[in-house]
């Protein structure tokens, strides 16, 4: 398989100029040059070496998940330690790798055409604070499986664990395979360094995972971009749902890592007929219900206004984003046990917790007259991101209707959000889910260019002798 990308004028000559840096750079130009050099070296190797390289990333993510997860928790100060650890292990174990690489073949009277999937070269990567090292682990496995190398601009608040993980990956890969800097990282990332990566002529493709601002920046960059943007996943519960199962699922999904997942349940629309039993089922399953006075107090404390003029909007307060349910409850004037995973309460749709991607373990429940009203509100408050939506129902017509109307990349029925990534459901995993640009749950093939190799009039061995 031919996998070389064209060398541009500014590409470095091959050689060990950056060997020993283990991927950690302060200068974007040097990082891109090192990643380009690593790409040239990787292009000389076969699929078996890619598999070996990825094995090191997987092994370190799994074996060192406690140490690295604890570092991520201590640095970012959001989410829950047990899930920081679990995310690294899960991504190490389950991110699609070389096994996802495949070719297509057309054969017939006029010979043979083979379509192979070639790397782009060096990919510019932006990662979120919600999963700093886990996103790098997942992106690196998929991108290297496809033969690319990467330069990462991490979120500044998760930069240290990101750089440490990258250093460990590269060191192990260099020792075994003899190539350094397959994953490069900017140690002191800024918006300027992100901009420099976007503009760099040796960056062949961009992959961003983050909120609305970075999604817009990537789409305006003038480069091909894979954009894993924000979500505000709504849940609909209709009158046919298994309420106990719905409650368990909502708690599992919405409380995971204190609601930091982009796919996590963020607001729930319940038909009136089962609203009260649904609230009771939530309590039965271990979530704590706030009364309306407590919900008001929490809203005042945890939702703030940001931006100026026309751009002024509600946003989660940094003080409460990703904090434990007991911390949120305290702000609502309530003392609850520190092991409570989720708090919830009845609100109307005007409460900012409904439109805002809150990323904290409080979920608003809105009473709706009918399933049609619930689906219409779910559509409205998903904001057209087309990211993730969820229904709990045993009525296949309602499921079908909601699936069609929502038009989301992920549509989950009767399970927690993560079941759609193969964690308790079927399918495979990635923490970069590209909605705006349409690639969906990213795999190695997302990061490839199609190349066709045609043999004319020969090699169709099933054909009649000429
Ligand atoms: P964020 O948007 O604040 O930051 C994400 C990254 O983008 C960071 O590295 C940040 O430094 C960078 N950035 C921000 N503005 C930029 C700009 N104008 N130019 C260049 N870079 C810029 O998001 P966050 O708080 O780190 O992460 C949470 C967000 O990410 C949520 O909105 C969540 O839904 C989303 N997310 C999406 C997915 C997905 O797969 N679709 C996965 C995880 C997180």
CSV table of N, CA and C and ligand atoms in Angstrom, one decimal, residues 126-131 153-156 191 194 198 209-214 217 228-231 262 357 359 387 431-434, ligand 1:
chain,number,residue,atom,x,y,z
A,126,UNK,N,-7.2,19.8,18.2
A,126,UNK,CA,-7.6,20.7,19.4
A,126,UNK,C,-8.4,19.8,20.3
A,127,UNK,N,-8.1,19.8,21.6
A,127,UNK,CA,-8.7,18.9,22.6
A,127,UNK,C,-9.4,19.7,23.7
A,128,UNK,N,-10.5,19.2,24.3
A,128,UNK,CA,-11.2,19.9,25.4
A,128,UNK,C,-10.7,19.7,26.8
A,129,UNK,N,-11.1,20.5,27.7
A,129,UNK,CA,-10.6,20.3,29.1
A,129,UNK,C,-11.4,19.2,29.8
A,130,UNK,N,-12.6,18.9,29.2
A,130,UNK,CA,-13.5,17.9,29.8
A,130,UNK,C,-12.8,16.5,29.7
A,131,UNK,N,-12.0,16.2,28.7
A,131,UNK,CA,-11.3,14.9,28.6
A,131,UNK,C,-10.0,15.3,27.9
A,153,UNK,N,-3.0,21.1,20.1
A,153,UNK,CA,-3.1,22.3,21.0
A,153,UNK,C,-4.1,21.9,22.0
A,154,UNK,N,-3.7,21.5,23.3
A,154,UNK,CA,-4.7,21.1,24.3
A,154,UNK,C,-5.3,22.3,24.9
A,155,UNK,N,-6.4,22.1,25.7
A,155,UNK,CA,-7.0,23.1,26.4
A,155,UNK,C,-6.0,23.6,27.5
A,156,UNK,N,-5.8,24.9,27.7
A,156,UNK,CA,-4.7,25.3,28.7
A,156,UNK,C,-4.9,24.7,30.0
A,191,UNK,N,-4.7,30.7,22.2
A,191,UNK,CA,-5.5,30.8,21.0
A,191,UNK,C,-4.6,31.1,19.8
A,194,UNK,N,-3.2,27.9,18.5
A,194,UNK,CA,-4.2,27.2,17.8
A,194,UNK,C,-4.4,27.8,16.4
A,198,UNK,N,-3.8,26.0,12.7
A,198,UNK,CA,-4.9,26.1,11.7
A,198,UNK,C,-4.3,26.6,10.3
A,209,UNK,N,-12.2,19.1,18.9
A,209,UNK,CA,-13.2,18.6,19.8
A,209,UNK,C,-13.4,19.7,20.8
A,210,UNK,N,-14.6,20.3,20.8
A,210,UNK,CA,-14.8,21.4,21.8
A,210,UNK,C,-16.2,22.1,21.6
A,211,UNK,N,-16.3,23.3,22.1
A,211,UNK,CA,-17.6,24.0,22.1
A,211,UNK,C,-17.8,24.8,20.8
A,212,UNK,N,-18.7,25.7,20.9
A,212,UNK,CA,-19.1,26.5,19.7
A,212,UNK,C,-18.0,27.4,19.1
A,213,UNK,N,-17.2,28.0,20.0
A,213,UNK,CA,-16.2,28.9,19.4
A,213,UNK,C,-15.1,28.2,18.6
A,214,UNK,N,-14.6,27.1,19.1
A,214,UNK,CA,-13.6,26.4,18.4
A,214,UNK,C,-14.2,25.7,17.1
A,217,UNK,N,-14.3,28.4,14.6
A,217,UNK,CA,-12.9,28.8,14.2
A,217,UNK,C,-12.4,27.7,13.2
A,228,UNK,N,-15.8,18.1,15.9
A,228,UNK,CA,-16.6,17.4,17.0
A,228,UNK,C,-17.1,18.5,17.9
A,229,UNK,N,-18.3,19.0,17.7
A,229,UNK,CA,-18.8,20.2,18.3
A,229,UNK,C,-19.6,20.0,19.6
A,230,UNK,N,-20.3,21.0,20.1
A,230,UNK,CA,-21.0,20.9,21.3
A,230,UNK,C,-22.3,20.2,21.1
A,231,UNK,N,-22.9,19.8,22.3
A,231,UNK,CA,-24.3,19.2,22.2
A,231,UNK,C,-25.1,19.7,23.4
A,262,UNK,N,-20.1,15.2,26.3
A,262,UNK,CA,-20.9,15.9,25.3
A,262,UNK,C,-22.2,15.2,25.0
A,357,UNK,N,-25.9,24.1,28.0
A,357,UNK,CA,-25.2,22.8,28.2
A,357,UNK,C,-24.4,22.9,29.5
A,359,UNK,N,-23.2,20.9,31.9
A,359,UNK,CA,-22.0,20.1,32.3
A,359,UNK,C,-21.8,20.1,33.8
A,387,UNK,N,-26.5,16.6,17.6
A,387,UNK,CA,-25.4,15.8,18.3
A,387,UNK,C,-26.0,14.5,18.8
A,431,UNK,N,-14.2,9.6,21.4
A,431,UNK,CA,-14.6,10.8,22.1
A,431,UNK,C,-14.6,12.0,21.2
A,432,UNK,N,-14.4,11.8,19.9
A,432,UNK,CA,-14.6,12.9,18.9
A,432,UNK,C,-15.7,12.5,18.0
A,433,UNK,N,-16.9,13.1,18.3
A,433,UNK,CA,-18.1,12.7,17.5
A,433,UNK,C,-18.4,13.9,16.6
A,434,UNK,N,-18.1,13.7,15.3
A,434,UNK,CA,-18.1,14.9,14.4
A,434,UNK,C,-19.5,15.0,13.8
B,1,LIG,P1,-14.0,24.8,24.7
B,1,LIG,O1,-14.7,25.1,23.5
B,1,LIG,O2,-13.9,25.9,25.8
B,1,LIG,O3,-12.5,24.4,24.4
B,1,LIG,C1,-12.2,23.4,23.5
B,1,LIG,C2,-10.8,23.6,22.9
B,1,LIG,O4,-10.9,24.6,21.9
B,1,LIG,C3,-9.8,24.0,23.9
B,1,LIG,O5,-8.5,23.5,23.6
B,1,LIG,C4,-9.7,25.6,23.7
B,1,LIG,O6,-8.5,26.1,24.1
B,1,LIG,C5,-9.9,25.6,22.2
B,1,LIG,N1,-10.5,26.9,21.7
B,1,LIG,C6,-11.6,27.6,22.2
B,1,LIG,N2,-11.9,28.6,21.4
B,1,LIG,C7,-11.0,28.6,20.4
B,1,LIG,C8,-10.8,29.4,19.2
B,1,LIG,N3,-11.6,30.5,18.9
B,1,LIG,N4,-9.8,29.0,18.3
B,1,LIG,C9,-9.0,28.0,18.6
B,1,LIG,N5,-9.2,27.2,19.7
B,1,LIG,C10,-10.2,27.5,20.5
B,1,LIG,O7,-14.6,23.5,25.3
B,1,LIG,P2,-14.3,22.7,26.6
B,1,LIG,O8,-14.9,23.3,27.8
B,1,LIG,O9,-12.8,22.4,26.7
B,1,LIG,O10,-15.0,21.3,26.3
B,1,LIG,C11,-16.4,21.2,26.4
B,1,LIG,C12,-17.1,21.3,25.1
B,1,LIG,O11,-16.6,20.4,24.1
B,1,LIG,C13,-18.6,21.1,25.2
B,1,LIG,O12,-19.3,22.0,24.4
B,1,LIG,C14,-18.8,19.7,24.6
B,1,LIG,O13,-20.0,19.4,24.1
B,1,LIG,C15,-17.7,19.7,23.6
B,1,LIG,N6,-17.3,18.3,23.3
B,1,LIG,C16,-17.7,17.7,22.1
B,1,LIG,C17,-17.3,16.4,21.8
B,1,LIG,C18,-17.8,15.7,20.6
B,1,LIG,O14,-17.3,14.6,20.4
B,1,LIG,N7,-18.6,16.3,19.8
B,1,LIG,C19,-16.5,15.7,22.7
B,1,LIG,C20,-16.1,16.3,23.9
B,1,LIG,C21,-16.5,17.6,24.2
